[in-house]
Coordinates of C-alpha atoms and ligand atoms in Angstrom, one line a residue:
X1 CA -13.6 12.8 -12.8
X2 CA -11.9 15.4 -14.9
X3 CA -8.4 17.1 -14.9
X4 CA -6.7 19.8 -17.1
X5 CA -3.5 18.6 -15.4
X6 CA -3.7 14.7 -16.1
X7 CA -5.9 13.8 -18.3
X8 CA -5.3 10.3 -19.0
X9 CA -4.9 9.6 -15.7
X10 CA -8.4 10.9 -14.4
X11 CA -10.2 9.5 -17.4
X12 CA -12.4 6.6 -17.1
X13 CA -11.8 3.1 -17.5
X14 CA -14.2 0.1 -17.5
X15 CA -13.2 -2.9 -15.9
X16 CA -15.6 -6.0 -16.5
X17 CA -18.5 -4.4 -17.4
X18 CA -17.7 -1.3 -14.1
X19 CA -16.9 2.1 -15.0
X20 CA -14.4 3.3 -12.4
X21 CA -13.9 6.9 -12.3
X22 CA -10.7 7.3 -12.7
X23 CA -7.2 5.2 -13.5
X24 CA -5.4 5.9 -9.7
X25 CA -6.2 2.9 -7.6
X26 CA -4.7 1.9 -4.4
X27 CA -2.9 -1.6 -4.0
X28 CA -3.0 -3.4 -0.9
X29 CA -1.3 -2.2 2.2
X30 CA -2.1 -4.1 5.1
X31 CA -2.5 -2.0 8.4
X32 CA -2.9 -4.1 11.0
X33 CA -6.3 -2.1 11.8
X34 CA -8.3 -5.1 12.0
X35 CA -9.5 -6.5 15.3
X36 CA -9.6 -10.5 15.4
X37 CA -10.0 -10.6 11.3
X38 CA -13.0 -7.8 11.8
X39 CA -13.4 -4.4 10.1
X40 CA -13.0 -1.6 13.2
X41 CA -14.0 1.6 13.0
X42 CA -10.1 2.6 12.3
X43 CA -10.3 1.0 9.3
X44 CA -13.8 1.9 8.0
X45 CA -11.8 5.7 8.8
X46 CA -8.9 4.7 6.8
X47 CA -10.2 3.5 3.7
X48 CA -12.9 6.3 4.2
X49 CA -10.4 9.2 3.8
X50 CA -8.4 7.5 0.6
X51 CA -11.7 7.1 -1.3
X52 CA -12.9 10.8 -0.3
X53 CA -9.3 11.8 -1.6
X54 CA -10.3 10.5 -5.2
X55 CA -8.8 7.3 -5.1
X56 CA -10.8 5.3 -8.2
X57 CA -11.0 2.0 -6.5
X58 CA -9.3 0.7 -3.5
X59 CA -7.9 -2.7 -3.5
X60 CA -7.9 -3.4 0.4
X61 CA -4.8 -5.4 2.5
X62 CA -5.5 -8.9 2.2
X63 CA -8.2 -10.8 3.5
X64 CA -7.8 -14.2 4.6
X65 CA -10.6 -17.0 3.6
X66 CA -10.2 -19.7 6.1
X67 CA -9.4 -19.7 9.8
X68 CA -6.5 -22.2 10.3
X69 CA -3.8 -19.5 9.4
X70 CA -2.9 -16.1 10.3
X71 CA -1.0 -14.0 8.3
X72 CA -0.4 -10.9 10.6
X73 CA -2.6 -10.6 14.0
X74 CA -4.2 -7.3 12.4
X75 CA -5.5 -8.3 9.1
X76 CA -9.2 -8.7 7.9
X77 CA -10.7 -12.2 7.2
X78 CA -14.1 -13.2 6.1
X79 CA -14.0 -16.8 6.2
X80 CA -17.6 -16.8 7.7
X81 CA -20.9 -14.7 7.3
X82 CA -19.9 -12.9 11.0
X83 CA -17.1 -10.7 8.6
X84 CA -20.1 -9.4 6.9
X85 CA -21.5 -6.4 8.5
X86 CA -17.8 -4.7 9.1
X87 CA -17.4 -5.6 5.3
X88 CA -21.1 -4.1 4.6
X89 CA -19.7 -0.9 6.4
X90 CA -16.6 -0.3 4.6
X91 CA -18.1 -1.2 1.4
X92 CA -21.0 1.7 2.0
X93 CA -18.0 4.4 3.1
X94 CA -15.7 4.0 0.2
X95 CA -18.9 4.0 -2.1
X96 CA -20.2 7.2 -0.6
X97 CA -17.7 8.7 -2.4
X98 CA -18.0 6.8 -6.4
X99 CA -15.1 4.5 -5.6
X100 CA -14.7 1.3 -5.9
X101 CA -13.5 -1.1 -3.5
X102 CA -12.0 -5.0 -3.8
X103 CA -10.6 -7.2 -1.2
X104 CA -7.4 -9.0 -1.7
X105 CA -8.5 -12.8 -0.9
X106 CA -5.5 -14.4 0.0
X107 CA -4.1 -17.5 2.0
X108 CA -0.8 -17.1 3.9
X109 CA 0.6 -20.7 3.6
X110 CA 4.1 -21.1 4.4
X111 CA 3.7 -16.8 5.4
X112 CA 1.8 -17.8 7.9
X113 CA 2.0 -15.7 11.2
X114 CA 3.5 -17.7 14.3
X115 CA 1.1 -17.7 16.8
X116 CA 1.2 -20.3 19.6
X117 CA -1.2 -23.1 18.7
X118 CA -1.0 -22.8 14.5
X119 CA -0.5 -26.1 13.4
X120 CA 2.4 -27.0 11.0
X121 CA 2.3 -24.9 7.8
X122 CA 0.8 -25.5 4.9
X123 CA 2.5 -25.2 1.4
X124 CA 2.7 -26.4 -1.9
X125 CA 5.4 -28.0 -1.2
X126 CA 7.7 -28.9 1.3
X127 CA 10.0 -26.0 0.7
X128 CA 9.4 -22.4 2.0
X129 CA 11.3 -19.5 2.6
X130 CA 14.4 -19.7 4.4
X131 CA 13.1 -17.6 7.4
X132 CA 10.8 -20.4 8.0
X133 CA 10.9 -22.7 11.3
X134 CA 10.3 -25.7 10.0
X135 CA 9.7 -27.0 6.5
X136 CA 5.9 -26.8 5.8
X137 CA 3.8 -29.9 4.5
X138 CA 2.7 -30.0 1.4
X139 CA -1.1 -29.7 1.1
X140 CA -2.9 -32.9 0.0
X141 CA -5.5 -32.3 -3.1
X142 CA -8.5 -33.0 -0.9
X143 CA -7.4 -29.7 0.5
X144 CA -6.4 -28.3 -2.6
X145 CA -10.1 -28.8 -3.4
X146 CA -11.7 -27.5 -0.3
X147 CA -9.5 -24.2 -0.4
X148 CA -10.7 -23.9 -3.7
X149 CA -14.5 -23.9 -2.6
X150 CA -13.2 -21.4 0.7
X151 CA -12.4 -18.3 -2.0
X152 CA -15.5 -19.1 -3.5
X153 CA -17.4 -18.8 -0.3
X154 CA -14.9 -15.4 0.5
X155 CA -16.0 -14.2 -2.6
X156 CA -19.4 -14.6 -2.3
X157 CA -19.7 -13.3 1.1
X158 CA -17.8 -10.3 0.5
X159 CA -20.3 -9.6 -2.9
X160 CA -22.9 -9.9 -0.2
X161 CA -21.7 -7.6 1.6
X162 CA -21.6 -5.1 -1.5
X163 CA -18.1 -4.6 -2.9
X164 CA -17.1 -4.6 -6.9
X165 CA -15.3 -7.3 -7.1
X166 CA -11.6 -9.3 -5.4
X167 CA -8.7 -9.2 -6.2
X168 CA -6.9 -12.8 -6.3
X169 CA -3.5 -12.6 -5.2
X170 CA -1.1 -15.2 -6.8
X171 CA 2.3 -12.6 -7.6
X172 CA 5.7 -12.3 -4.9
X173 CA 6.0 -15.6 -4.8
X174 CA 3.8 -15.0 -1.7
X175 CA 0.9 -17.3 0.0
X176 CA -0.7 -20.6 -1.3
X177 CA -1.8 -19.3 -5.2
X178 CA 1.4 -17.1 -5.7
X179 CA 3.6 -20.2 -4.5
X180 CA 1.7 -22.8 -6.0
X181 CA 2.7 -20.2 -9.6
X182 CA 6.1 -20.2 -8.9
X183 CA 9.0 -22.8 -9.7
X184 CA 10.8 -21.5 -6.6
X185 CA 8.1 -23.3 -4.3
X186 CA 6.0 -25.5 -6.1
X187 CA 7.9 -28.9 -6.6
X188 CA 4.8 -30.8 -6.9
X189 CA 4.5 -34.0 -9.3
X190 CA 1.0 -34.5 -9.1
X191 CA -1.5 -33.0 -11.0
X192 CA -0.9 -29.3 -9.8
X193 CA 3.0 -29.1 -10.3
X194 CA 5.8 -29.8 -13.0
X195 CA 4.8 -27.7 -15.7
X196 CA 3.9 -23.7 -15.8
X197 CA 0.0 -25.8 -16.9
X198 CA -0.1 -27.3 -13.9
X199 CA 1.5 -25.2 -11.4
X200 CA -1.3 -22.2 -12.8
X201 CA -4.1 -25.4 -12.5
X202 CA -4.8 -24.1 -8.6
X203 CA -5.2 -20.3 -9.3
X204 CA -7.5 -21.3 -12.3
X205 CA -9.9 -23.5 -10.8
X206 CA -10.2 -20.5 -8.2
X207 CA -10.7 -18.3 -10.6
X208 CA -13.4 -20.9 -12.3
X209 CA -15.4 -21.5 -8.9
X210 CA -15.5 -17.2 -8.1
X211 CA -17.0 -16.6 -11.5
X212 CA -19.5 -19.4 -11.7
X213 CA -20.8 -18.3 -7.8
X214 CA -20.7 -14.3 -8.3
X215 CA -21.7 -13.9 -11.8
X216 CA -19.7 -11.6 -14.8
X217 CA -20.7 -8.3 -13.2
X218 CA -18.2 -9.4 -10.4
X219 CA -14.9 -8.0 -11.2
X220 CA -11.8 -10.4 -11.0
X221 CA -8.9 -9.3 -10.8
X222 CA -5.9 -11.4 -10.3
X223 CA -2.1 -9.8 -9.0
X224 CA 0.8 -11.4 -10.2
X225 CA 4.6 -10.5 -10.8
X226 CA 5.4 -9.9 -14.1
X227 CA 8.8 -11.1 -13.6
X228 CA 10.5 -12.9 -10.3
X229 CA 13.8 -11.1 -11.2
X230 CA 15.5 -14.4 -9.3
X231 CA 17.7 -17.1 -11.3
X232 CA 15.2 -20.1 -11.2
X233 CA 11.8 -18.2 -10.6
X234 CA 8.8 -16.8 -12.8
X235 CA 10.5 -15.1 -15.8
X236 CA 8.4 -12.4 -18.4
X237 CA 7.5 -14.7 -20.7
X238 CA 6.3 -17.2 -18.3
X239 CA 4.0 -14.3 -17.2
X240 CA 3.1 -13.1 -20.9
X241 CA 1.1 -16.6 -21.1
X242 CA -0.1 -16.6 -18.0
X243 CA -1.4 -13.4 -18.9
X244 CA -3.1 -14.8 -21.6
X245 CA -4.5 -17.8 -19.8
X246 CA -5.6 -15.7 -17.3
X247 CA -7.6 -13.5 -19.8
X248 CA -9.3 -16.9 -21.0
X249 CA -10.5 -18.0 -18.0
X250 CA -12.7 -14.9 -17.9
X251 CA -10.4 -12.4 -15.4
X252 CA -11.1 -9.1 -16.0
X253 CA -8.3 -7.2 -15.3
X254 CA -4.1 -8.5 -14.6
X255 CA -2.0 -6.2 -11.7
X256 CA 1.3 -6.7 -12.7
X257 CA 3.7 -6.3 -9.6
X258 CA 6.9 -7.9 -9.5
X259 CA 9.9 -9.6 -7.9
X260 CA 9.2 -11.6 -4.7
X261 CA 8.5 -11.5 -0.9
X262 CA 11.9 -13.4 0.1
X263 CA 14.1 -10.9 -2.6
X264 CA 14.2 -7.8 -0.6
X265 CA 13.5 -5.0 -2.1
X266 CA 12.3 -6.7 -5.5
X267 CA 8.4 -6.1 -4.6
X268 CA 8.2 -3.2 -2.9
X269 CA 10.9 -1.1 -4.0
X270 CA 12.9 1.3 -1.6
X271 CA 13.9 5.2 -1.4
X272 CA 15.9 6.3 -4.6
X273 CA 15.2 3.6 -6.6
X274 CA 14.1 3.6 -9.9
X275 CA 10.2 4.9 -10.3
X276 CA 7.3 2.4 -12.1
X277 CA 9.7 -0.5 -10.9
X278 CA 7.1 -3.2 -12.6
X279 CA 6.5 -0.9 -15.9
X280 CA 8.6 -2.9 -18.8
X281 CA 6.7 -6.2 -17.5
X282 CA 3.0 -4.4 -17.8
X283 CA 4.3 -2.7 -21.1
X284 CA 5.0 -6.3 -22.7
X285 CA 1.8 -8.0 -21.0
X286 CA -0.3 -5.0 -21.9
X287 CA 0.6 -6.2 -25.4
X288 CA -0.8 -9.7 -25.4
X289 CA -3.8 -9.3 -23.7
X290 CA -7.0 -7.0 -24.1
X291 CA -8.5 -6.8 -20.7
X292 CA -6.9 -3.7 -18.4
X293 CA -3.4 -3.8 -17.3
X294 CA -2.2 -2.6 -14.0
X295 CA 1.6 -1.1 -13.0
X296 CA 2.6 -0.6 -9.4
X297 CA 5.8 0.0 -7.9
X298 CA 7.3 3.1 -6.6
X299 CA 5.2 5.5 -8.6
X300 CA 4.3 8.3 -6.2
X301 CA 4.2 11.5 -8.5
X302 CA 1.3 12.3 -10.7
X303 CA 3.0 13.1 -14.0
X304 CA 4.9 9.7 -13.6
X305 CA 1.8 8.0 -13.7
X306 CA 0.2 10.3 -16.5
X307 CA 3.0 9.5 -18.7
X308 CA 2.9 5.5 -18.2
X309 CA -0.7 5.5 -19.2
X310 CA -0.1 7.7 -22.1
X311 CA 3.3 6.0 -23.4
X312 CA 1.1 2.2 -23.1
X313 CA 3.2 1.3 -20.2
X314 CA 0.0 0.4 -18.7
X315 CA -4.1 1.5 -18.7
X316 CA -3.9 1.7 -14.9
X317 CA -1.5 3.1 -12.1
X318 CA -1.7 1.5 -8.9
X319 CA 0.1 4.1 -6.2
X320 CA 0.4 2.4 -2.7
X321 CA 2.8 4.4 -0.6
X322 CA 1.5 7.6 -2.2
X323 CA -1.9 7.8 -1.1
X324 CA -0.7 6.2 2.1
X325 CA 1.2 9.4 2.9
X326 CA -1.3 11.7 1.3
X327 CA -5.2 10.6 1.3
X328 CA -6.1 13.2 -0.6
X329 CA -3.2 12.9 -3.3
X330 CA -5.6 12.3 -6.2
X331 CA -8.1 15.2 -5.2
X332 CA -5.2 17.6 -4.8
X333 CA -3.5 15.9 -8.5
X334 CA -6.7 16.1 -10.5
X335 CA -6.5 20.0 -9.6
X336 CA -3.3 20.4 -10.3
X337 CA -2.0 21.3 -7.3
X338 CA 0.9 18.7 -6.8
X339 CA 3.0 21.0 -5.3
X340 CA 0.3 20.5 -2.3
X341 CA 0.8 16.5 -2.1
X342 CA 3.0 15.1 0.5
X343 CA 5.3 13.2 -0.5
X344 CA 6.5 9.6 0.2
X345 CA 10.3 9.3 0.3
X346 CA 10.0 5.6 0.1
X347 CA 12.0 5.4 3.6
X348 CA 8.9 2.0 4.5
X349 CA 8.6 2.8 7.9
X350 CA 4.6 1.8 7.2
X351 CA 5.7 -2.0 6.0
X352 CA 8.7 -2.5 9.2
X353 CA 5.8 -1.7 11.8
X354 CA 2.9 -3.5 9.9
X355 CA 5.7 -6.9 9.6
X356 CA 6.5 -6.7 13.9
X357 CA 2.5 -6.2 14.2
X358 CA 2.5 -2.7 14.6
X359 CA -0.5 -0.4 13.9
X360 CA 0.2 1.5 10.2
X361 CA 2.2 4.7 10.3
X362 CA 4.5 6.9 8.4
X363 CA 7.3 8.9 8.7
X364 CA 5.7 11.8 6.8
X365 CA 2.3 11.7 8.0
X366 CA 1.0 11.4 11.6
X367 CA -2.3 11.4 10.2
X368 CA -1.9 8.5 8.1
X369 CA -5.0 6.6 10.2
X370 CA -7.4 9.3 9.4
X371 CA -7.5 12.5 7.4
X372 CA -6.6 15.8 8.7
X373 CA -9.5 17.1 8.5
X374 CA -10.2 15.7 11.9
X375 CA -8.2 18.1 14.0
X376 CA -11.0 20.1 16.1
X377 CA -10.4 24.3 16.5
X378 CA -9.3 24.9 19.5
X379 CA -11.4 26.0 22.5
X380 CA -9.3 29.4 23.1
X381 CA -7.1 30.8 20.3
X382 CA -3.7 31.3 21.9
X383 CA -0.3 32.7 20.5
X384 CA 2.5 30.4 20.2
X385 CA 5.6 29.8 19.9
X386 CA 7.8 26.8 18.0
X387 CA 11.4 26.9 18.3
X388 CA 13.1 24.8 15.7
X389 CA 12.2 24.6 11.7
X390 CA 13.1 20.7 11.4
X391 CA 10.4 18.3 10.3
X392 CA 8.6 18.4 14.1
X393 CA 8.9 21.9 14.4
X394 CA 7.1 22.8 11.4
X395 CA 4.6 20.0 11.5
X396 CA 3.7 21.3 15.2
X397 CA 3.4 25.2 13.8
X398 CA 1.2 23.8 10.9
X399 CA -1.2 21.9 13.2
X400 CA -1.3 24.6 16.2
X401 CA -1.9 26.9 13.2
X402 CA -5.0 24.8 11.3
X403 CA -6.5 24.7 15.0
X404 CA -6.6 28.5 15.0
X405 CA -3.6 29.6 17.3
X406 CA -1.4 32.8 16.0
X407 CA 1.9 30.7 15.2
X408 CA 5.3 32.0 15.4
X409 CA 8.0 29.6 14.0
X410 CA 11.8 30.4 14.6
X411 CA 15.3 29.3 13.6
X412 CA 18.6 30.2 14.1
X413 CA 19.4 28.5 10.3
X414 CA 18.6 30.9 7.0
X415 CA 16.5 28.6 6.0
X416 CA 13.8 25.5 7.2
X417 CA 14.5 22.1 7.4
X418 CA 16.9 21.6 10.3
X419 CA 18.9 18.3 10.3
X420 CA 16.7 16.9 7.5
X421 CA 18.6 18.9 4.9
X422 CA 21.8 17.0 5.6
X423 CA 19.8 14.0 5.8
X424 CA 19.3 15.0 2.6
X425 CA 23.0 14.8 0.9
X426 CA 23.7 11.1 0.4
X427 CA 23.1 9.7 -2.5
X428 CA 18.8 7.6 -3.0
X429 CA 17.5 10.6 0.1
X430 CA 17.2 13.5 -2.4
X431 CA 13.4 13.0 -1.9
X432 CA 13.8 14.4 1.6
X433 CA 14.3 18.0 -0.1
X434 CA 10.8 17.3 -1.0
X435 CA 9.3 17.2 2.4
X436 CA 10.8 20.4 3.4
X437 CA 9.2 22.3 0.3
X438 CA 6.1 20.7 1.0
X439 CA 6.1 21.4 4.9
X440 CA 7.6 25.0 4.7
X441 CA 4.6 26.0 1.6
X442 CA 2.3 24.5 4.0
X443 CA 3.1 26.9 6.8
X444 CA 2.9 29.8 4.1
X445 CA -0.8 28.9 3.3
X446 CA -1.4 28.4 7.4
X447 CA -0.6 31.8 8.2
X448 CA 2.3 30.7 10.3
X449 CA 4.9 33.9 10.9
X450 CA 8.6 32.5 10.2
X451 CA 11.3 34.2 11.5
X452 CA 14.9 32.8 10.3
X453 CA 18.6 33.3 10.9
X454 CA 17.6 34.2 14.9
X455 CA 18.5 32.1 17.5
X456 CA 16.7 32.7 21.0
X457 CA 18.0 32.2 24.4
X458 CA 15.4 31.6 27.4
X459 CA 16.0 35.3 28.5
X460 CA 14.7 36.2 24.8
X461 CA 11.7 33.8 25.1
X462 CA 10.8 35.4 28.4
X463 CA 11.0 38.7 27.3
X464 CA 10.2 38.6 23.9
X465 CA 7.2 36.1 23.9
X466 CA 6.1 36.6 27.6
X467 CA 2.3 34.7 27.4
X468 CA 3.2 32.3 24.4
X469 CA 2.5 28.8 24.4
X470 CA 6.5 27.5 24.0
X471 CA 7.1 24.4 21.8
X472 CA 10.7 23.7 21.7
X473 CA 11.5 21.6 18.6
X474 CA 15.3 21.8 18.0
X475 CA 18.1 19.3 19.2
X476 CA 17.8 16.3 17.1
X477 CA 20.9 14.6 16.6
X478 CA 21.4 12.0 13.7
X479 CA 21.6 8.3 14.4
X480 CA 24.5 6.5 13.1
X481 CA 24.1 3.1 12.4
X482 CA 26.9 0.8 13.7
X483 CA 28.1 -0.3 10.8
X484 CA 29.2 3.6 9.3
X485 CA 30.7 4.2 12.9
X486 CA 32.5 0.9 12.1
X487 CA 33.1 2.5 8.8
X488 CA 34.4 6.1 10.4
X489 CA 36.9 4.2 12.4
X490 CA 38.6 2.5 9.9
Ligands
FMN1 C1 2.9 -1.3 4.4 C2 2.7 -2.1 3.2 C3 1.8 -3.1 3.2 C4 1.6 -3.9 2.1 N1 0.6 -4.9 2.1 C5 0.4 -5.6 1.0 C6 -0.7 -6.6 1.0 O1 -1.4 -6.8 2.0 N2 -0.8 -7.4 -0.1 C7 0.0 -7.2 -1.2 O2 -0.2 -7.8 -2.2 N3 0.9 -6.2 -1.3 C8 1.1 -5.4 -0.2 N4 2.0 -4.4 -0.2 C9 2.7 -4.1 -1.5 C10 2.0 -3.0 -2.2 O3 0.7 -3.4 -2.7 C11 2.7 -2.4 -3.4 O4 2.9 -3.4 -4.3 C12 4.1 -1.8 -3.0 O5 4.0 -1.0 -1.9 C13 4.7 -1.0 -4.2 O6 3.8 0.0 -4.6 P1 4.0 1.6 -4.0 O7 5.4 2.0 -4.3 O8 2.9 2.3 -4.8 O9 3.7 1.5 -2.6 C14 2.3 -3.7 0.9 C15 3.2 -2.6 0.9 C16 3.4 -1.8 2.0 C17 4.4 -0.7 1.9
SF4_2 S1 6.4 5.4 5.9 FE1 7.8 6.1 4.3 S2 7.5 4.7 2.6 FE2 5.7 4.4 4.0 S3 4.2 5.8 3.1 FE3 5.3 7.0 4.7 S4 6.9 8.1 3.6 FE4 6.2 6.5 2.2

């Protein structure tokens, strides 16, 4: 895959002894598309429409490898051979289009979801997060052991059923490898806690059992957080070894993420903060070890990406959120038309539904499930109306527009963007300019007539557009939340 625009970024890169086509891959999002732990059509649709976008290898949501524990109702597992033919499905989609795909194996430990009948949790330790119920037990190393042999059968299954490689998660301080890592959680004295040695013995013995069972054309890839950013947790340096320990154990590339589950914000960083949150930690690992490194965090514009690669922040960017809200952002990047992308402001409506079991969505796209591509013409071109330039408004001429209607938009403003461009104003929401650029050039391209500084009464509908469809998208009225009307008052 080539670009003019960014060239770094669409070159190359081998990982293990795979070429993947280009450095853009996609970190785990979980969906909640999965039905019982199986792959659904939904999903096979989902990953489908990143790959066809250009993505250069997909690291899926993550998959649990045993049964006991849930993490959320809708995530994949594969903890026997029935998870194979979903897994054989998916793997064939995303490869129809020369990207790679890698599961996240993972166990939820003291995460785990609370559905009725889950036995007590399971931990490193006896300590978990302070959200949790009750404190979990620590796992005996019997278990320890048998765990260790579960990945290894995930693994194997899933290279069964054709993917590239997995992705081992052990960063966020999240689950059984990434809490076994850190200080916060692992108080062990046995054999697999005390020292930064033992507490990385667990994750290594994984890593040991995947490679001897899949071979070294199987890529391993293990996620960790280049820095817990919390007094008493996983600090760069600690990483910077692991890092290297990691390398000598045979892994074949590090995804350096950061911060933790429990320190809000830390991992998956919010609207208007700082872009390539993880970049200073995958700058310093990159420097120690000569296997890929991997950034993530907040990077959802193509040059940003471009210019970490090229400055040695990193040999890989890893944008999430950005080809959430835009499946074909790496398509539309590589020919440099990034005015065309939709953008992600950040605002994580996609992680608060996944977290209360909701089905993935986002604020910017509707289409987030599949591509838009999908949209059938419709059976009888009609003329219509849309009343209102806000975010609906224009979404709704866009869409009536691509189905073949004759679209007329109006507004009383000069100008699109109705209550979004105060939304707007504050201070971290600048981003929201973004999406009216990117909406209003959309309409441009559609063919969409826009008609501004006019407002219309029902008489002037009646008269004016007597046989139009009518879609009346004004009205919306911002939502204070109770604490700035507390604010207001005082
Ligand atoms: C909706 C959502 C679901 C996520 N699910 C996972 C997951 O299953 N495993 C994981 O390690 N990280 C998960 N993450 C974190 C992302 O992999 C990524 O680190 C984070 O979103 C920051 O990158 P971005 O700004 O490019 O999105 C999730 C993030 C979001 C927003
Ligand atoms: S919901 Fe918000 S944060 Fe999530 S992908 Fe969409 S715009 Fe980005």
């Amino acid at each position: 895959m080539e670009s003019s625009a960014y060239p770094m970024l669409f070159s190359p890169i081998k990982v293990g002894t795979t070429e993947v086509k280009n450095r853009v891959f996609m970190p785990p999002v979980s969906t909640n598309l999965a039905d019982h732990g199986y792959v659904t059509d939904d999903l096979v649709d989902h990953y489908r429409a990143r790959a066809k976008g250009g993505v250069g290898l997909i690291i899926t949501e993550v998959v649990t490898v045993e049964p006991t524990y849930t993490y959320l109702p809708g995530d994949m597992c594969c903890y026997d051979d029935t998870f194979i033919p979903g897994w054989e499905k998916l793997a064939a989609a995303v490869h129809e289009y020369g990207c790679k795909i890698m599961p996240q194996l993972f166990h939820p430990a003291y995460m785990a979801f609370n559905i009725p009948g889950t036995p007590r949790l399971i931990a490193p330790s006896f300590v978990g997060p302070s959200y949790a119920r009750e404190a979990p037990r620590p796992i005996t190393v019997d278990e320890i052991h048998e765990l260790t042999h579960q990945f290894g059968d995930a693994a194997v299954r899933m290279q069964k059923a054709g993917v590239d490689g997995v992705e081992v998660h052990a960063a966020h301080a999240h689950g059984m490898l990434g809490g076994f890592l850190t200080p916060l959680y692992n108080k062990r004295t046995d054999e697999y806690g005390g020292s930064l040695d033992a507490r990385m013995r667990f994750l290594l013995e994984v890593i040991a059992e995947i490679r001897e069972r899949c071979g070294k054309d199987f890529i391993i890839d293990v996620r960790i957080s280049g820095d817990e950013y919390t007094d008493g947790g996983l600090t760069l340096n600690d990483m910077i070894y692991v890092s290297r320990r990691l390398e000598k154990a045979g892994v074949d590339m590090i995804h350096v993420s950061g911060g933790t589950t429990i320190k809000r914000g830390s991992a998956i960083p919010a609207a208007g903060t700082q872009q390539a949150s993880h970049a200073a930690c995958s700058r310093e690992i990159k420097k120690h070890v000569n296997i890929p490194v991997a950034t993530v965090g907040r990077i959802n514009e193509a040059w940003i990406a471009e210019e970490l690669i090229e400055d040695g922040a990193a040999d890989i960017c890893m944008m999430g959120r950005a080809n959430l809200c835009d499946a074909e952002f790496c398509n539309k990047a590589a020919a440099g038309n990034a005015d065309d992308i939709r953008p992600c402001i950040g605002c994580l409506r996609c992680l608060n539904g996944i977290m209360f079991g909701k089905r993935i969505s986002c604020t910017v796209n509707p289409d987030v499930e599949r591509d838009e591509a999908g949209y059938e013409p419709a059976a009888e071109a009609k003329n219509v109306l849309v009343v209102g330039a806000g975010p609906a408004g224009m979404e709704a001429a866009y869409i009536a527009a691509k189905r073949g209607h004759n679209v007329v938009l109006v507004d009383k403003q000069d100008e699109p963007g109705g209550e979004m461009r105060i939304a707007a104003v504050p201070p971290a929401k600048q981003e929201l300019t973004r999406v009216i650029k990117y909406q209003y050039r959309r309409l441009a391209k559609a063919g969409v007539k826009c008609v501004f500084g006019t407002e219309l009464s029902a008489e002037d509908i009646q008269r004016d557009y007597a046989g139009y469809e009518v879609v009346l998208a004004y009205g919306a009225e911002p939502i204070a939340p109770a604490s700035c009307r507390d604010l207001s008052r005082s």
